[in-house]
mmCIF file of C-alpha atoms in Angstrom:
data_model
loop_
_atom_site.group_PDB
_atom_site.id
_atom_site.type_symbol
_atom_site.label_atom_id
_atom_site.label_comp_id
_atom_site.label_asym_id
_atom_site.label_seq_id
_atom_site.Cartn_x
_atom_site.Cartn_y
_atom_site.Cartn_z
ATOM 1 C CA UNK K 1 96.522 233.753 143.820
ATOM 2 C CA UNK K 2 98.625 231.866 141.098
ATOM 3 C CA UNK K 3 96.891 229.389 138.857
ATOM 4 C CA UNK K 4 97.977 225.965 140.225
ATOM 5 C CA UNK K 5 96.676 226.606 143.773
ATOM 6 C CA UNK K 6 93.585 227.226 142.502
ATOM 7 C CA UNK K 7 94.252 224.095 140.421
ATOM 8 C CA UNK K 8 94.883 221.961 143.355
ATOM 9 C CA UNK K 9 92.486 223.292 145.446
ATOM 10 C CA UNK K 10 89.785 222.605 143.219
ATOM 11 C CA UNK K 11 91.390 219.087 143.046
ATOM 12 C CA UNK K 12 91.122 218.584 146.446
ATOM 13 C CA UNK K 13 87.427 219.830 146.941
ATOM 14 C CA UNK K 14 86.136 217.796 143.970
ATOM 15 C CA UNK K 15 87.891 214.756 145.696
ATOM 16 C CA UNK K 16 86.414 215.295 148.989
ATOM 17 C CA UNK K 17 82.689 215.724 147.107
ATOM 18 C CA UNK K 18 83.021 212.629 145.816
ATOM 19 C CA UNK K 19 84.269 210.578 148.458
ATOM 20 C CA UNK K 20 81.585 211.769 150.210
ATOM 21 C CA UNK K 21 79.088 210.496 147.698
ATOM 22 C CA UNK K 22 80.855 207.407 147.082
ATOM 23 C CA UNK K 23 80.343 206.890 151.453
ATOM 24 C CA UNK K 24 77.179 208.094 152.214
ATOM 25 C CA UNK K 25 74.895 208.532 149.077
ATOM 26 C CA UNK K 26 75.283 205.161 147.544
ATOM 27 C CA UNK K 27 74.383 201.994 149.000
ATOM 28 C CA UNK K 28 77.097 199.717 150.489
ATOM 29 C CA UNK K 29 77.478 196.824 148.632
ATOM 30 C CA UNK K 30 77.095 193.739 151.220
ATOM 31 C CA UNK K 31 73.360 194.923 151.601
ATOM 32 C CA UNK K 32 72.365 195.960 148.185
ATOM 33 C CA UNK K 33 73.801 192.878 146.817
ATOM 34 C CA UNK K 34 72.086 190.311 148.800
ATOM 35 C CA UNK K 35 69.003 191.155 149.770
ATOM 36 C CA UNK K 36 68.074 191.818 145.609
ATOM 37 C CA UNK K 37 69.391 188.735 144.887
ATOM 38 C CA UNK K 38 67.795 186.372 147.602
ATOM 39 C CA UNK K 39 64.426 188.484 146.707
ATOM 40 C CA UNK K 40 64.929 187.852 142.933
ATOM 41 C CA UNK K 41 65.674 184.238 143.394
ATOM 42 C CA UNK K 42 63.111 183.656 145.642
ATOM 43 C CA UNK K 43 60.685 185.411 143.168
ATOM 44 C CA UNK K 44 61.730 183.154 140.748
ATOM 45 C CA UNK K 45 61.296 180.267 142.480
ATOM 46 C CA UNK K 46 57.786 181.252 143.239
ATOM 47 C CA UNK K 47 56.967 182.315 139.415
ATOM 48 C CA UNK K 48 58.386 178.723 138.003
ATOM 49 C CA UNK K 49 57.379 176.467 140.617
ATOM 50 C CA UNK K 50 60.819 175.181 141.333
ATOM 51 C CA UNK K 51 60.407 175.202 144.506
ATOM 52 C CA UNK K 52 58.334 171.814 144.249
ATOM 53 C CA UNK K 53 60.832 170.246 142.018
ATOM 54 C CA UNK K 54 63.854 170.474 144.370
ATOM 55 C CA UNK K 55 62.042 167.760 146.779
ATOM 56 C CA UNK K 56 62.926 164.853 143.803
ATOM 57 C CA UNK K 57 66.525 164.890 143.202
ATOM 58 C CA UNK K 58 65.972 164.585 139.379
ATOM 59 C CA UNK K 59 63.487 167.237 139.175
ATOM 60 C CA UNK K 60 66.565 169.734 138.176
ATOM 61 C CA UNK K 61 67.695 166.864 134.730
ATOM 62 C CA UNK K 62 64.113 167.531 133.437
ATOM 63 C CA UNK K 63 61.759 169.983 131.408
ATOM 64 C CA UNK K 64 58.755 170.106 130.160
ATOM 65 C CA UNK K 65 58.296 172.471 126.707
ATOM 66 C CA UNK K 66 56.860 172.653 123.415
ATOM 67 C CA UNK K 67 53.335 172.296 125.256
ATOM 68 C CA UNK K 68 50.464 172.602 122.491
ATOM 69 C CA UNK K 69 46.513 171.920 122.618
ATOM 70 C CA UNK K 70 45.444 170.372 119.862
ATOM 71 C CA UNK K 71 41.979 168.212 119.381
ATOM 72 C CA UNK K 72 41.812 164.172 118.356
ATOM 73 C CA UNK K 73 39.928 162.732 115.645
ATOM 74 C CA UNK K 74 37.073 162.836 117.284
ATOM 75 C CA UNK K 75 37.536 166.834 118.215
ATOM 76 C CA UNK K 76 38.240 166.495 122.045
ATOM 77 C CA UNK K 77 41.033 168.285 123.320
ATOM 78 C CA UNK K 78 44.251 167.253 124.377
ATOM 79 C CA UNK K 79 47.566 167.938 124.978
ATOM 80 C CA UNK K 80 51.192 167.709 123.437
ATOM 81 C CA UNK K 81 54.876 168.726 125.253
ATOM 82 C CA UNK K 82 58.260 167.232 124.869
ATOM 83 C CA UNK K 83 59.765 166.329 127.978
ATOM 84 C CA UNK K 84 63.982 166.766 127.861
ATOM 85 C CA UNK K 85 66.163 165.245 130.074
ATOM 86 C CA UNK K 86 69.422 166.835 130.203
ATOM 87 C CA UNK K 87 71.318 164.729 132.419
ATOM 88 C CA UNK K 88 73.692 162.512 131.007
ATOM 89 C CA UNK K 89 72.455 159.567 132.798
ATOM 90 C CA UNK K 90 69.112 157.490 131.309
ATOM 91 C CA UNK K 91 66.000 158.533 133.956
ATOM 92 C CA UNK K 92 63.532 155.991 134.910
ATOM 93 C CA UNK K 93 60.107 155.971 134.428
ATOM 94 C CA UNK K 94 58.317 158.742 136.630
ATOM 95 C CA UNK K 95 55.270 159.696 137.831
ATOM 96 C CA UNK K 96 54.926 163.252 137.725
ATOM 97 C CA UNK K 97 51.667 165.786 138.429
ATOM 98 C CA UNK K 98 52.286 168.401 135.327
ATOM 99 C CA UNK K 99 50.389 171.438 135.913
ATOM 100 C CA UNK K 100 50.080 173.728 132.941
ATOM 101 C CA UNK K 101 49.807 177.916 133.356
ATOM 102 C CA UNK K 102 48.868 180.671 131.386
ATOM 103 C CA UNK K 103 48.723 184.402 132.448
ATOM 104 C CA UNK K 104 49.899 182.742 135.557
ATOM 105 C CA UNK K 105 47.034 180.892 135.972
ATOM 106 C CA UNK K 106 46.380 177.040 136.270
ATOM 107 C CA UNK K 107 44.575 176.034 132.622
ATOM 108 C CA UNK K 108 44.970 172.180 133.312
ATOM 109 C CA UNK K 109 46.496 170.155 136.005
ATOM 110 C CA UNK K 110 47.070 166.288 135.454
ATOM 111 C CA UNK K 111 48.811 162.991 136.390
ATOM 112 C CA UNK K 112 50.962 161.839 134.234
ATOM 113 C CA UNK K 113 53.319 159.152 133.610
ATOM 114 C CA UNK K 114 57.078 159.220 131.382
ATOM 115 C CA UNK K 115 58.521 156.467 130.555
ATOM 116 C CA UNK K 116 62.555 156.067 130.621
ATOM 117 C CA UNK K 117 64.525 158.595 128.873
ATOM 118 C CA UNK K 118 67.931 158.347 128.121
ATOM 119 C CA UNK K 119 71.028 160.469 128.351
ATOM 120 C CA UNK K 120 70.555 164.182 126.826
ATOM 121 C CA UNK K 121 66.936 163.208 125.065
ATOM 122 C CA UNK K 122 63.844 164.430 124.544
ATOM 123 C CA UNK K 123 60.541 162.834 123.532
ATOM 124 C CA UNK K 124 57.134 164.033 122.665
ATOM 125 C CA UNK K 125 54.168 162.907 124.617
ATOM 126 C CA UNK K 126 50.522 163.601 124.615
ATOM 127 C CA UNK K 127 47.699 163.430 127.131
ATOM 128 C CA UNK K 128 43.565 163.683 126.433
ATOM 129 C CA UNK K 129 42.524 166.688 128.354
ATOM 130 C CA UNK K 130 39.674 166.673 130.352
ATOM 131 C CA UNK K 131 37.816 169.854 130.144
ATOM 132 C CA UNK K 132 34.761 171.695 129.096
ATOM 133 C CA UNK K 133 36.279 173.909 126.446
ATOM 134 C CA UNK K 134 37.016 173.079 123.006
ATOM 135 C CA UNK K 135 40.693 173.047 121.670
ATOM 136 C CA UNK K 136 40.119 175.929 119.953
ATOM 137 C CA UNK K 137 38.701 177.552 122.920
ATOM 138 C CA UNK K 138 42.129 176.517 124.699
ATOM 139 C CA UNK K 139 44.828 179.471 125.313
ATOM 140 C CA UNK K 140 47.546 179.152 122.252
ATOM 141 C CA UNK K 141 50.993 177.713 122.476
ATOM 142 C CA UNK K 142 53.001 181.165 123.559
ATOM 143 C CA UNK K 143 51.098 181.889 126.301
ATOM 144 C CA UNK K 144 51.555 178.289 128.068
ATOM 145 C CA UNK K 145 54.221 177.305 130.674
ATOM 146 C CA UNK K 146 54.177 173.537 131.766
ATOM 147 C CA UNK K 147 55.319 172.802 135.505
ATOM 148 C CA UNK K 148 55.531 169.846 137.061
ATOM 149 C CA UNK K 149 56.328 168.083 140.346
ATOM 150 C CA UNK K 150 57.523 164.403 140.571
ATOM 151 C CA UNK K 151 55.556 161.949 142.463
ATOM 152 C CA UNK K 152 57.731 159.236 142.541
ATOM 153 C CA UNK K 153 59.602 158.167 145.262
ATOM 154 C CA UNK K 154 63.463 159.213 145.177
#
């Protein structure tokens, strides 16, 4: 048999193999793509309690971070987080229910009100906490996660 029919031959087989694989073995796109991605996004939702926010149509301009326990001068605990808007239009004041999470669990949950904050700023704002633990006692600043729903009306 000369050498370039085995050549071709072996072309031809190594084609078909892989065609194969490309058809049946792997998964077809359309499916594989969607259903990971809706199941990812809804998983997110559900880990950063978006899913609340999207009710208030400004919910998506804000975010709470920098969220620290400290203790007052007279040693009771309370809490400090800069809230950033980053819209480019000033935000009203708000009334918002601010729920704050570590290990994915619920450490403190409070009202709270913001004041007006303009276009692309941030402020700092602090809030007395009311629990039995002392701020030391409190979980420490990279293990918290601040989410929040707005109360106002839209």
């Amino acid at each position: 048999m000369p050498g370039w029919l085995v050549a071709i031959g072996f072309a031809v087989i190594l084609a078909g193999v892989l065609f194969l694989l490309y058809t049946y073995v792997l998964p077809k796109r359309s499916g594989a793509t969607s259903t990971p991605a809706a199941a990812t996004a809804a998983a997110t939702t559900a880990a950063t309690g978006t899913a609340l926010n999207k009710a208030h149509p400004l919910a998506k301009f804000l975010e709470i971070t920098g969220v620290r326990f400290t203790e007052d001068t007279k040693q009771r605990a309370k809490v400090q987080f800069i809230i950033v808007n980053h819209s480019g239009a000033e935000l009203p004041d708000l009334k918002m229910q601010i729920a704050i999470k570590a290990a994915g669990k619920t450490v403190l949950e409070f009202p709270f009100m913001i004041s007006s904050i303009g276009p692309y700023e941030s402020k700092d704002f602090s809030a007395p906490v009311q629990t039995k633990l002392k701020g030391y006692e409190l979980p420490d600043w990279q293990f918290l996660k601040a989410d929040f729903e707005i109360t106002s009306q839209p």
